[in-house]
Coordinates of C-alpha atoms and ligand atoms in Angstrom, one line a residue:
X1 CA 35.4 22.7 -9.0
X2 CA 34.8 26.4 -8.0
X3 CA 32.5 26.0 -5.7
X4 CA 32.2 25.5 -2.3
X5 CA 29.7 22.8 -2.3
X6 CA 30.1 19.3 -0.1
X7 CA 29.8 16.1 -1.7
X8 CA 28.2 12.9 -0.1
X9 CA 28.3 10.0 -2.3
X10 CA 26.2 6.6 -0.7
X11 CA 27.3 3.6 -2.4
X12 CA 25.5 0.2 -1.6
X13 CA 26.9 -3.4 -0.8
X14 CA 25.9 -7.3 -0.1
X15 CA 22.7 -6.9 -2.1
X16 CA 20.3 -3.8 -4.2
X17 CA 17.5 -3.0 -2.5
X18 CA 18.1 -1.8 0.4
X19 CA 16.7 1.7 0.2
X20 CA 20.0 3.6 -0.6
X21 CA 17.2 6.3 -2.2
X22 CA 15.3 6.3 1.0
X23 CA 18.6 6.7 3.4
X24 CA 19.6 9.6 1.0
X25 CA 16.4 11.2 1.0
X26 CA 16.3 11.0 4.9
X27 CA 19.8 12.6 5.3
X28 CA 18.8 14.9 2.7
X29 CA 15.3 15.6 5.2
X30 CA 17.4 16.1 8.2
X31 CA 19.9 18.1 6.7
X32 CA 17.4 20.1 5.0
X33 CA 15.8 20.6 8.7
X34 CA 18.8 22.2 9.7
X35 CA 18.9 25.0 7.2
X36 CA 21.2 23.5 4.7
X37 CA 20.4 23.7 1.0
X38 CA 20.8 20.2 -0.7
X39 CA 19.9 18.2 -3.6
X40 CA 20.0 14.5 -4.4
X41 CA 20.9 13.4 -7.5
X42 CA 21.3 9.4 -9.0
X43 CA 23.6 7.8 -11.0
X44 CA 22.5 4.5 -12.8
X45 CA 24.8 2.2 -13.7
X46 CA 23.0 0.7 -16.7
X47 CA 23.5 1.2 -20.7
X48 CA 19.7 2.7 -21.4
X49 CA 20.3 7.0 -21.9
X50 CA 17.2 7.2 -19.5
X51 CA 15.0 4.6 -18.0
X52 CA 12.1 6.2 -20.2
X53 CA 12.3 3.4 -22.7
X54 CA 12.4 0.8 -19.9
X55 CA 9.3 -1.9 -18.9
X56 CA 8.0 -0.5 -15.4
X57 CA 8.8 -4.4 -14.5
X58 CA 13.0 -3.7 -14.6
X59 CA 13.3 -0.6 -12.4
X60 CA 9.8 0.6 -11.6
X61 CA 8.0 3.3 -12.4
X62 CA 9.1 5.7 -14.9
X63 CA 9.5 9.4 -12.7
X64 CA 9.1 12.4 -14.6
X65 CA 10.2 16.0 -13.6
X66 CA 9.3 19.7 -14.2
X67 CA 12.0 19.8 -17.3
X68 CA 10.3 16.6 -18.6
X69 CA 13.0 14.1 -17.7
X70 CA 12.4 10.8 -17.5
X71 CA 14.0 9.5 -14.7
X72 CA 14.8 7.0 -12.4
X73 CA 11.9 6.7 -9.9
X74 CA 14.2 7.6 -6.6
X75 CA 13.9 11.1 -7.7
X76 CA 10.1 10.5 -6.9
X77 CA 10.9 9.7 -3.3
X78 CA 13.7 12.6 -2.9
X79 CA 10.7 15.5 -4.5
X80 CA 8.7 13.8 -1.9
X81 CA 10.6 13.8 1.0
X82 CA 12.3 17.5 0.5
X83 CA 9.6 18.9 -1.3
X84 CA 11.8 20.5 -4.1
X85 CA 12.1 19.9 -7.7
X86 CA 14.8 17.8 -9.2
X87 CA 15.7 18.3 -13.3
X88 CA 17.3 16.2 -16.3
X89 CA 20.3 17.0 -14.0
X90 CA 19.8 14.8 -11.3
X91 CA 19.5 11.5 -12.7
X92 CA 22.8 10.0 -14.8
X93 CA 22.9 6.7 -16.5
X94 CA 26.0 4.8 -17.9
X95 CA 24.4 5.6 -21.2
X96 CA 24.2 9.5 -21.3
X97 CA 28.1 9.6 -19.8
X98 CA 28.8 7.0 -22.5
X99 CA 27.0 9.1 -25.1
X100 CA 28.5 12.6 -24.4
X101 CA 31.9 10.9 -24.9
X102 CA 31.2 9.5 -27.6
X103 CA 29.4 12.1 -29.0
X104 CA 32.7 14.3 -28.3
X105 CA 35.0 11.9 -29.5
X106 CA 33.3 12.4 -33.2
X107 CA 33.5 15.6 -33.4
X108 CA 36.9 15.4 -32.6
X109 CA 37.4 17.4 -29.2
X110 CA 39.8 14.4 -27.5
X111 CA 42.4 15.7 -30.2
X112 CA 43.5 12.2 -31.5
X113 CA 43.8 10.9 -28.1
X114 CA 42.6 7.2 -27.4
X115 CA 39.6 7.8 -25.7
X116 CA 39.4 5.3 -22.6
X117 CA 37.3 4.8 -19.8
X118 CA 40.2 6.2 -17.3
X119 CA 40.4 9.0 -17.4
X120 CA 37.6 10.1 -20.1
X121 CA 34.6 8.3 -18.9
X122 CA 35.4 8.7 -15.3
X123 CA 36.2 12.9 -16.3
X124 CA 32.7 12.5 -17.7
X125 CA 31.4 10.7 -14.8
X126 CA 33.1 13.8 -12.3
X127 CA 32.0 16.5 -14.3
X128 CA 28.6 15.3 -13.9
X129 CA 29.0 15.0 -10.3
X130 CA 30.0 18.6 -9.4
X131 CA 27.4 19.9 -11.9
X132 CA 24.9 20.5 -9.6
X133 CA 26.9 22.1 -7.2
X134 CA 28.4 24.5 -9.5
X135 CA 25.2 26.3 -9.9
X136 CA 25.8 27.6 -6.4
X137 CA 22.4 26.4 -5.0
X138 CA 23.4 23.8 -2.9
X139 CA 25.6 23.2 -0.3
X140 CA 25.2 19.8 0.1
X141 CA 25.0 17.6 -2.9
X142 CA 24.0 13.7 -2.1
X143 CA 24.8 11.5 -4.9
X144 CA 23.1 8.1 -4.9
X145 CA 25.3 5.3 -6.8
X146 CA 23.0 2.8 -8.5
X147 CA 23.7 -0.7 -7.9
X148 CA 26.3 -2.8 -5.9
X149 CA 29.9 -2.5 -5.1
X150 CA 31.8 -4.7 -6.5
X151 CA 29.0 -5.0 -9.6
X152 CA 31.5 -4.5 -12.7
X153 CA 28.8 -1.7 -14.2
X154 CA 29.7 0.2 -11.2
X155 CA 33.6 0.3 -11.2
X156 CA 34.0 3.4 -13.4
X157 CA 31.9 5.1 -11.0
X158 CA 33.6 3.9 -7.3
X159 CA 36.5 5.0 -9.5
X160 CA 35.4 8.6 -10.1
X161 CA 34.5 8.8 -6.1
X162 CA 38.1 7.8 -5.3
X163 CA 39.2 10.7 -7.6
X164 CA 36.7 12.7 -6.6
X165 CA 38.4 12.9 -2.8
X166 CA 41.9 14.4 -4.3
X167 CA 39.8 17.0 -6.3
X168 CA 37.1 18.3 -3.7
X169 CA 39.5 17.4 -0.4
X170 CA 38.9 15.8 2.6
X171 CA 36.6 18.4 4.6
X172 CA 34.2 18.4 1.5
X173 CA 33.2 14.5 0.3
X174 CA 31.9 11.8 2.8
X175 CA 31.2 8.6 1.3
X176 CA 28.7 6.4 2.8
X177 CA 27.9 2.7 2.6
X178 CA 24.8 1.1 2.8
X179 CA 24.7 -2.5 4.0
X180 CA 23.3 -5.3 5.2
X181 CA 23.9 -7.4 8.5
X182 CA 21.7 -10.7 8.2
X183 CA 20.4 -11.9 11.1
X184 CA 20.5 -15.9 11.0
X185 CA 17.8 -17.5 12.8
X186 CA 19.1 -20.7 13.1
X187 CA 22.3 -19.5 15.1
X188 CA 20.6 -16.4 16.5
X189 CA 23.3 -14.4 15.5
X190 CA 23.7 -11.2 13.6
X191 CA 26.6 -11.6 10.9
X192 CA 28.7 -8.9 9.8
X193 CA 30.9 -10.8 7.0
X194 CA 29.1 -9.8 4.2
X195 CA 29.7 -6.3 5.1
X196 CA 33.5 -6.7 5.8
X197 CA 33.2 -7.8 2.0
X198 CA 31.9 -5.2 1.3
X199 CA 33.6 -2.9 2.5
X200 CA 37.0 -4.6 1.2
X201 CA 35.8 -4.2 -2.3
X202 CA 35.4 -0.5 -1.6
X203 CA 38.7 -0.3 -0.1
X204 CA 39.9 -2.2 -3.1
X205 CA 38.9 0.5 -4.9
X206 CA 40.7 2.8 -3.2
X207 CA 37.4 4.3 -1.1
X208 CA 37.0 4.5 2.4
X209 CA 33.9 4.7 3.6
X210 CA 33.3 7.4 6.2
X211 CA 29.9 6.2 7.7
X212 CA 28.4 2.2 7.3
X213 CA 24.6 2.7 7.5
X214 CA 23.3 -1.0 8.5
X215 CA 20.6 -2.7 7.5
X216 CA 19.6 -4.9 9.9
X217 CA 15.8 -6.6 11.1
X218 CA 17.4 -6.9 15.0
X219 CA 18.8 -4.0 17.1
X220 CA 23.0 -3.9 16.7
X221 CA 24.4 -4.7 20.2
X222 CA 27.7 -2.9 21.2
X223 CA 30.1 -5.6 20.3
X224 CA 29.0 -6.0 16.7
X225 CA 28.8 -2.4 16.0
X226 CA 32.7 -2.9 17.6
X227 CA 33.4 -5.5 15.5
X228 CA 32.0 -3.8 12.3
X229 CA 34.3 -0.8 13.1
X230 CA 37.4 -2.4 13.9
X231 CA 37.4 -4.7 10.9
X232 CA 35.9 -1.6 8.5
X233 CA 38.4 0.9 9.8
X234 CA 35.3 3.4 10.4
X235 CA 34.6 5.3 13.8
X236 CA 32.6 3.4 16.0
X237 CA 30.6 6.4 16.2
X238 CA 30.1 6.0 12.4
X239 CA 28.6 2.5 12.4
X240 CA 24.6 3.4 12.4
X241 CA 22.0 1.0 12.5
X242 CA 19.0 1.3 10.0
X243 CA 16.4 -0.9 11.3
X244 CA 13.3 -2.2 9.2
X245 CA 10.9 0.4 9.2
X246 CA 7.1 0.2 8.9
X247 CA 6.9 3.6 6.7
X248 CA 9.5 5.2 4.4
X249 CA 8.6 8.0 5.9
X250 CA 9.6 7.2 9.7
X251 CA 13.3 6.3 8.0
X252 CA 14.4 10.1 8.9
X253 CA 13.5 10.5 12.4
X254 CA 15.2 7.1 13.0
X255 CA 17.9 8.4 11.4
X256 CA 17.8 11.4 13.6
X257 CA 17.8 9.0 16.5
X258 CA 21.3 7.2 15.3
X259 CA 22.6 11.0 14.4
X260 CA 23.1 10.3 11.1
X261 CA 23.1 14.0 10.5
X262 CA 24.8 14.7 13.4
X263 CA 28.0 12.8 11.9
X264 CA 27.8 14.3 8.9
X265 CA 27.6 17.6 10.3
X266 CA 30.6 17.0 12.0
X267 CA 32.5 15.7 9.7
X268 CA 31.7 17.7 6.9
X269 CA 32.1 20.8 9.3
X270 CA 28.7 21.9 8.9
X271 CA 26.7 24.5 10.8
X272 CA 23.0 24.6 11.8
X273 CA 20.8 27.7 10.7
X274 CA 17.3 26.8 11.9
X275 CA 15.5 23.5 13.2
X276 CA 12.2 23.7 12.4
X277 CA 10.9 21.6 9.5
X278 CA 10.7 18.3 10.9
X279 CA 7.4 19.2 13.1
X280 CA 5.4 19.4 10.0
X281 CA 7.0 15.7 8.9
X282 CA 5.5 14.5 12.7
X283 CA 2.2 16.1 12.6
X284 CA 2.2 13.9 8.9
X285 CA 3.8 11.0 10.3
X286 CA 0.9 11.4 13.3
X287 CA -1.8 11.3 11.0
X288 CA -0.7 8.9 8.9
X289 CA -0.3 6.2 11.8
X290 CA -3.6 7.3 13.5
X291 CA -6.4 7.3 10.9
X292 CA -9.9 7.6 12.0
X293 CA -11.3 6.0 8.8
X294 CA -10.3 4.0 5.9
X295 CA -11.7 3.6 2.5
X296 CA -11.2 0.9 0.2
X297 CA -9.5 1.9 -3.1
X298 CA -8.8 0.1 -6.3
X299 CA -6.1 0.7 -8.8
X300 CA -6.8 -1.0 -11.9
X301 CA -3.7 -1.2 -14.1
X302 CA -1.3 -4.1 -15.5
X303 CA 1.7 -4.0 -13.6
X304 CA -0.1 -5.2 -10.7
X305 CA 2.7 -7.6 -10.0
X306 CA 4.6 -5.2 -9.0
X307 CA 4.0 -2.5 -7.0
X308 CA 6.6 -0.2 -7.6
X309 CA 5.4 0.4 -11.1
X310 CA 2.6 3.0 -10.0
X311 CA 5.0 4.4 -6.7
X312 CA 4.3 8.0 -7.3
X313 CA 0.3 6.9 -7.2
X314 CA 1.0 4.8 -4.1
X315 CA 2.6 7.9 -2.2
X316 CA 0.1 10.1 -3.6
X317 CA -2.4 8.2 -1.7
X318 CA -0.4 8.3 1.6
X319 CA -0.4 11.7 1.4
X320 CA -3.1 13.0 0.8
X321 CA -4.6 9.8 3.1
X322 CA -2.5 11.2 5.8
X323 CA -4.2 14.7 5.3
X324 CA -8.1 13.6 5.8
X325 CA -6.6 11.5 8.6
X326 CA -7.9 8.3 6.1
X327 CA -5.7 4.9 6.1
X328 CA -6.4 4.2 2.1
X329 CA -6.0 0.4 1.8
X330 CA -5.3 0.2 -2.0
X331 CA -5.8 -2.8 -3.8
X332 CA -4.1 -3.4 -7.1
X333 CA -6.5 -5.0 -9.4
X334 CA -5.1 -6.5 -12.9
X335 CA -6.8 -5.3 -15.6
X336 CA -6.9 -8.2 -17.8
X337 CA -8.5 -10.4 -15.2
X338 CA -11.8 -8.1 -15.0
X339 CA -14.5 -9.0 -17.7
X340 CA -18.7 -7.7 -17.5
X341 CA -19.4 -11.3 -16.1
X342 CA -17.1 -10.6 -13.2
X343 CA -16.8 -6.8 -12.5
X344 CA -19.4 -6.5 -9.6
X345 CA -17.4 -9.5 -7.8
X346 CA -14.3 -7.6 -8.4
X347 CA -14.4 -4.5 -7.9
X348 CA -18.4 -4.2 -5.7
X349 CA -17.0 -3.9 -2.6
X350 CA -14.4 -0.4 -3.0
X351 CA -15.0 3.0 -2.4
X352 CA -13.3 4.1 -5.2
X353 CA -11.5 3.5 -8.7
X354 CA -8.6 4.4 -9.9
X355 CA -7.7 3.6 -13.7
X356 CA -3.7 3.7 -14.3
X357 CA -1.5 4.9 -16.5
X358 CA 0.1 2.7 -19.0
X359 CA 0.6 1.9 -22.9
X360 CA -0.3 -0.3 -25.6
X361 CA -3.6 -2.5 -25.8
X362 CA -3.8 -4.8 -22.9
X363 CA -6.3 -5.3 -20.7
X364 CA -8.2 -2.6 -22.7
X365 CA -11.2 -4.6 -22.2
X366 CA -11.4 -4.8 -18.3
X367 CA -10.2 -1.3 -17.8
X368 CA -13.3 -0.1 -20.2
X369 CA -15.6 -2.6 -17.7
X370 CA -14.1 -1.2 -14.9
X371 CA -15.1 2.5 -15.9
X372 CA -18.7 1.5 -17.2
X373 CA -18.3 0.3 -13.5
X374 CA -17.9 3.5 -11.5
X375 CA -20.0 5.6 -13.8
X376 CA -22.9 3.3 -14.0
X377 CA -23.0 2.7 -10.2
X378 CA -21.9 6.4 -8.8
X379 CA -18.6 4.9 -7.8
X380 CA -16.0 7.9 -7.5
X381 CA -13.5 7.7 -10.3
X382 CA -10.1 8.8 -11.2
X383 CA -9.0 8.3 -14.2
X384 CA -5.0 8.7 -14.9
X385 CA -3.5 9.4 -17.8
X386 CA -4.2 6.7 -20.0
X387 CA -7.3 6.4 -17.5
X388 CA -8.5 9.3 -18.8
X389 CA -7.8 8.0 -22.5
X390 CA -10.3 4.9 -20.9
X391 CA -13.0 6.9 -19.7
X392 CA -13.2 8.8 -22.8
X393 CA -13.5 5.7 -24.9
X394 CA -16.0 4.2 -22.2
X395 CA -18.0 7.5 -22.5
X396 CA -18.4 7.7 -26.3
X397 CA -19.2 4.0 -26.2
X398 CA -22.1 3.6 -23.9
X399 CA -23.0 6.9 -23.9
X400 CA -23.0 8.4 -27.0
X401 CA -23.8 5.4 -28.8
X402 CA -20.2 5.2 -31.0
X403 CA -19.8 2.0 -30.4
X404 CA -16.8 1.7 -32.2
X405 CA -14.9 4.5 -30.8
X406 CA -11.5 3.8 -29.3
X407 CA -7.8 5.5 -29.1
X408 CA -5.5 4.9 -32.4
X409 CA -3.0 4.0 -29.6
X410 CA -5.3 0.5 -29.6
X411 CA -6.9 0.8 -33.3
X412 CA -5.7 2.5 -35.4
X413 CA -8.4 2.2 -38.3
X414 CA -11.2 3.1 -35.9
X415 CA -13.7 5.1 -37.1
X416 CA -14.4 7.3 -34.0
X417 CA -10.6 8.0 -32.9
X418 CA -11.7 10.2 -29.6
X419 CA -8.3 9.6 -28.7
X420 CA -5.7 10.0 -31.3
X421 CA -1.9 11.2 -32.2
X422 CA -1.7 14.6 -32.9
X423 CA 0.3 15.5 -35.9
X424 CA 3.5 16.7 -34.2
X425 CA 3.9 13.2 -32.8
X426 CA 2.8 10.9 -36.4
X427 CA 6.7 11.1 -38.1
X428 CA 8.6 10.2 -34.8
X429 CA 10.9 7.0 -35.4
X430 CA 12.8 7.3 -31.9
X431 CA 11.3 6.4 -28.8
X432 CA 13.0 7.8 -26.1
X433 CA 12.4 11.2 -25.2
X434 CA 9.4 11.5 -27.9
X435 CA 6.1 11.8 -25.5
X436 CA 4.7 15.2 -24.7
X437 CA 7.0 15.6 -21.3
X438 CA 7.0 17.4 -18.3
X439 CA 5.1 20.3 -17.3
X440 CA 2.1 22.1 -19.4
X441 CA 0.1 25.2 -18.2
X442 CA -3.6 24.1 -17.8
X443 CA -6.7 26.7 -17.2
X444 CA -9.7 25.2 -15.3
X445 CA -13.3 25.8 -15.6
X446 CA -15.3 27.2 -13.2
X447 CA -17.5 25.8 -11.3
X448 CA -16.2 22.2 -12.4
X449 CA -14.9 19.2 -9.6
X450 CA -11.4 20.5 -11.0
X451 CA -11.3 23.9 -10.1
X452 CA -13.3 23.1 -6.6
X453 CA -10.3 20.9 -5.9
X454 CA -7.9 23.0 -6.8
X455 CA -9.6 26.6 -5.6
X456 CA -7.4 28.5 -7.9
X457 CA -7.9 29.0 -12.4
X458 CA -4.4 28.1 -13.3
X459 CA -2.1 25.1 -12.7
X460 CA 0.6 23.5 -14.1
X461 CA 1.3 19.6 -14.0
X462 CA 3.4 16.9 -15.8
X463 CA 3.1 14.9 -18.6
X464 CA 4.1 11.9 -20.2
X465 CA 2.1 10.6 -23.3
X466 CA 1.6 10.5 -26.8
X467 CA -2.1 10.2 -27.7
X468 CA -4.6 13.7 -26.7
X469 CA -8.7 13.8 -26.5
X470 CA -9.6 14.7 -30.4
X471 CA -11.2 18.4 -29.5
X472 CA -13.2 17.5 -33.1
X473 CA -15.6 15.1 -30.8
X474 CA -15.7 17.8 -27.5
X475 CA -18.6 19.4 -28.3
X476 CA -20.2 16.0 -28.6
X477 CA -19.1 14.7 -25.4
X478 CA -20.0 17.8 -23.5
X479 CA -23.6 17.9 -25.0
X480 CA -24.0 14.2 -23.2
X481 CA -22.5 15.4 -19.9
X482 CA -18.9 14.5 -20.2
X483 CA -16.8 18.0 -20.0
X484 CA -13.2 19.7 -20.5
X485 CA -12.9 20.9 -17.1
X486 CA -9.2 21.9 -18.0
X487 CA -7.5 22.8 -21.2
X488 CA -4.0 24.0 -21.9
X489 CA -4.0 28.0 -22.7
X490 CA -2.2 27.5 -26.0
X491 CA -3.8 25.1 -28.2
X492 CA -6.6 24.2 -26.5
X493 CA -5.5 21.0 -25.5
X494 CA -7.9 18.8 -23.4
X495 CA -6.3 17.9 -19.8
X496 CA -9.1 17.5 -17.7
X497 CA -12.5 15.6 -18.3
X498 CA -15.5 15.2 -16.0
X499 CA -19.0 13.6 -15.8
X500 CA -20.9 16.6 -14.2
X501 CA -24.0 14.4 -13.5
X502 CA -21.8 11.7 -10.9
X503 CA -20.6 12.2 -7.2
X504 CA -17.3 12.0 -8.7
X505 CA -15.9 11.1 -11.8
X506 CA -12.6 12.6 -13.0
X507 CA -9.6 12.1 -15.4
X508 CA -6.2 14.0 -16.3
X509 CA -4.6 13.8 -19.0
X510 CA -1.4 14.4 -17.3
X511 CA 0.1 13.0 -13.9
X512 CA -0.7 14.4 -10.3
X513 CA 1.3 12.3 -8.7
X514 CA 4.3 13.4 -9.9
X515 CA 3.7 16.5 -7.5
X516 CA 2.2 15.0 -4.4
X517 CA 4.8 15.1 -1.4
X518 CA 4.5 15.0 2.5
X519 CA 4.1 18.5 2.8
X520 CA 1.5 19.1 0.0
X521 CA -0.6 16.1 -0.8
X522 CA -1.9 16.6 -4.2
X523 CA -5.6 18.3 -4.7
X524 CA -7.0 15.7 -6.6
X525 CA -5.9 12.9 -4.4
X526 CA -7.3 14.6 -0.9
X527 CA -10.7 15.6 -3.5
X528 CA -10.8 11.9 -4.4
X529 CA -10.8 10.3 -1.1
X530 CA -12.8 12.7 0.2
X531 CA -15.3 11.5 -2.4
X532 CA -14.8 7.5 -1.3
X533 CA -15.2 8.7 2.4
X534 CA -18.8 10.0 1.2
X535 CA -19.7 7.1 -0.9
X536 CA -18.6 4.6 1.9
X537 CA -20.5 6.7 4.7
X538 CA -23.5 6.4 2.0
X539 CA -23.7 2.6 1.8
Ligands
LIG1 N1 -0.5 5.3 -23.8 C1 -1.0 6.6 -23.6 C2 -0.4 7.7 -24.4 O1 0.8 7.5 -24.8 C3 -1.1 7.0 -22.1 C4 0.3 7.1 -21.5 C5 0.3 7.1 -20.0 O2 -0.7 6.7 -19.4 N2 1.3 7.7 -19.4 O3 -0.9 8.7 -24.7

């Protein structure tokens, strides 16, 4: 191990989704508060290399970091919270531990040996633990454990935490559990078997959990939390009630209020260095909760059925929100269901439009209405990604008269491809890992919305897509009033287009909301509310 670095693995148990990403960004917030250096990283439990291949509708959106990792969209919420980057490093499935031993075993490193999943996967699973830590940047390193205890995807890796005590010793790991204590309404009790369960499985497993973060919709009284601690064998001190929030983001300061940190201070033999960042989280936290306007805002996309498919766009919005002192009620509108009969009744009454990212051909139609929409009627626009893709199409339609024109994503015989797959990209058989990825270099023109929002010439932002604006058309599109407000240094890539002649109509090519976090709401976002504020104030 070499290092000096503490370990803090949170496991989960009774059921998923219980926010294990948000209670290990929050420790990581407080900790972080007290002048300790710390990273989060995740481990996925599932067969998939990276969840870059997956449908937003099994785990969510797809995150995307700096190195171009596609990752596991926890990582979203611990850039957010701790406003640092996380890498390729911090997110490990089942799949890449299963693939680097495999990959070994051919070329013959395990020496004949039978290659097994004790000890070779686990050794895999450890050495991908400590990784992080070894790089002598961190302190603390929090390691969020996909899935449930007692799931049999997540054996091999309870198994590498029980090792991982003997190898790192007991004043450097804490493992915490993260469970649930249902309240039943019927005998208006709270019920702590499930997490006995639990907790038995763990101990099954040779783990001991150090601290039991509860779940729980009704306040803990004293002799539960006994009770809990007696029959978990965990310090009574140790049994910390995580009540329903209203807001992720009040989740560290109640956390602060149970001492979560304080416990792992002290049993990790910690020491403070400073206190100070958690004033900038209130003064957010005091803006967020006491707006004095709101705009209506609609996201037009397809995964409307689930919300976690466009998080980092969500959160974006909360931020930057938070930042004009502007509750953003968001509205996610399905793309499919919007037509020209119905697009005034749909989307008339917002302040502002937002079209998503997203692949493949449907609900092309609506999302090309919805466009037509907010340029024809002055409604500001953001267009993401593949919304940019839209509004380009939408532009070259209506206004330039190419009626035919469309992405080769959607048609690939058109005859006006204004959106098309540049060359690099044409042979590829794989898909994972295959898109243009992670951050790009991108120079703004002056005098542009782009370069107003972002009052500097050079930024850098992330990417994840295939197709690119065909630079054989800009001129075109520029002569009608559509133009390249940002372009990547190198090749001359388009990143950024805009309508000059419209209160506000923009799209990226790549994804801002990969970068928004509490402490600096993204540009573009606080730019594009600022624009519905003024288009609502003009009605
Ligand atoms: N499908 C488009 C592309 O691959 C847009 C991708 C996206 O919106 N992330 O270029």
């Amino acid at each position: 191990m070499g290092s000096s670095t503490k370990h803090i693995f949170i496991t989960g148990g009774v059921t998923s989704s219980l926010g294990k990403g948000i209670i290990a960004a929050s420790l990581a917030k407080l900790l972080q508060s007290r002048g300790i250096s710390v990273t989060i990283q995740k481990f996925d439990p599932y067969l998939n290399i990276d969840p870059g291949t997956l449908n937003p509708y099994e785990h969510g959106e797809c995150f995307v970091t700096e190195d171009g990792a596609e990752t596991d969209l926890d990582l979203g919420h611990y850039e957010r919270f701790l406003n640092t980057e996380t890498s390729q490093d911090n997110n490990v499935t089942t799949g890449r531990i299963y693939n680097n031993v495999i990959t070994k075993e051919r070329k013959g490193e395990y020496l004949g040996k039978t290659v097994q999943v004790i000890p070779h996967i686990t050794d895999e699973i450890k050495k991908n633990f400590y990784k992080l830590g070894e790089t002598g940047k961190y302190e603390v390193v929090i390691t969020e454990i996909g899935g449930c205890v007692g799931d049999i995807e997540s054996l091999p890796f309870v198994e590498a935490v029980r090792q991982a005590r003997w190898d790192l010793g007991s004043n450097n790991i804490l493992v915490i559990h993260l469970t649930l204590i249902p309240y039943l309404a019927a005998a208006k009790e709270l019920k702590t078997k499930p997490t006995q369960h639990s907790v038995k499985q763990l101990l099954e497993a040779g783990v001991q959990p150090d601290i039991l973060v509860c779940r729980t919709e009704k306040h803990l009284p004293m002799d539960v939390k006994k009770k809990i601690a007696l029959f978990c064998n965990v310090q009574l001190n140790c049994v910390i009630e995580a009540m329903d929030a209203d807001s992720i983001y009040d989740v560290p300061l109640l956390m602060k209020k149970e001492k979560l940190d304080e416990r792992v201070m002290t049993k990790l033999k910690l020491t403070s260095k400073s206190n100070t960042e958690l004033e900038q989280w209130k003064e957010f936290l005091g803006k967020l909760k006491n707006p004095t306007q709101e705009v209506e805002i609609g996201l037009v996309g397809k995964y409307v059925s689930l919300p976690d498919a466009y998080k980092s766009i969500i959160e974006s919005f909360t931020h930057a929100g938070a930042s004009l002192e502007c509750k953003v009620n968001l509205t996610l509108i399905s793309s499919e269901e919007i037509n020209a009969d119905n697009v005034q009744k749909k989307l008339g009454e917002l302040d502002g439009i937002v079209v998503a990212p997203g692949f493949g051909e449907r609900g092309l139609v609506g999302k090309v209405e919805a466009v037509k929409y907010a340029r024809e009627n002055n409604i500001p626009f953001f267009g993401i990604c593949l919304g940019l893709q839209i509004a380009v199409i939408e532009f070259a339609r209506n206004v330039m008269g190419l009626k035919s024109a469309s992405s080769t994503e959607m048609d690939p015989e058109t005859e006006y491809p204004v959106i098309f797959l540049m060359e690099g990209q044409k042979n590829l058989t794989q898909l994972g890992g295959t898109m243009r990825l992670g951050s790009y270099p991108c120079e703004l023109t002056k005098n542009t919305k782009a370069s107003v929002a972002y009052s500097k010439p050079k930024i850098s932002e992330r990417h994840r897509h295939r197709y690119e604006f065909n630079n054989k058309y800009l001129k075109e599109f520029e002569k009608h009033g559509m133009v390249a407000s940002g372009k990547n240094p190198e090749g001359g890539l388009v990143e950024i287009m805009e309508i000059k002649d419209h209160p506000w109509f923009l799209g990226t090519q790549f994804h801002p909301e990969y970068k928004s976090t509490v402490l600096n709401p993204h540009p573009l976002f606080v730019r594009f509310i600022k624009a519905a504020i003024d288009e609502k104030q003009q009605k």
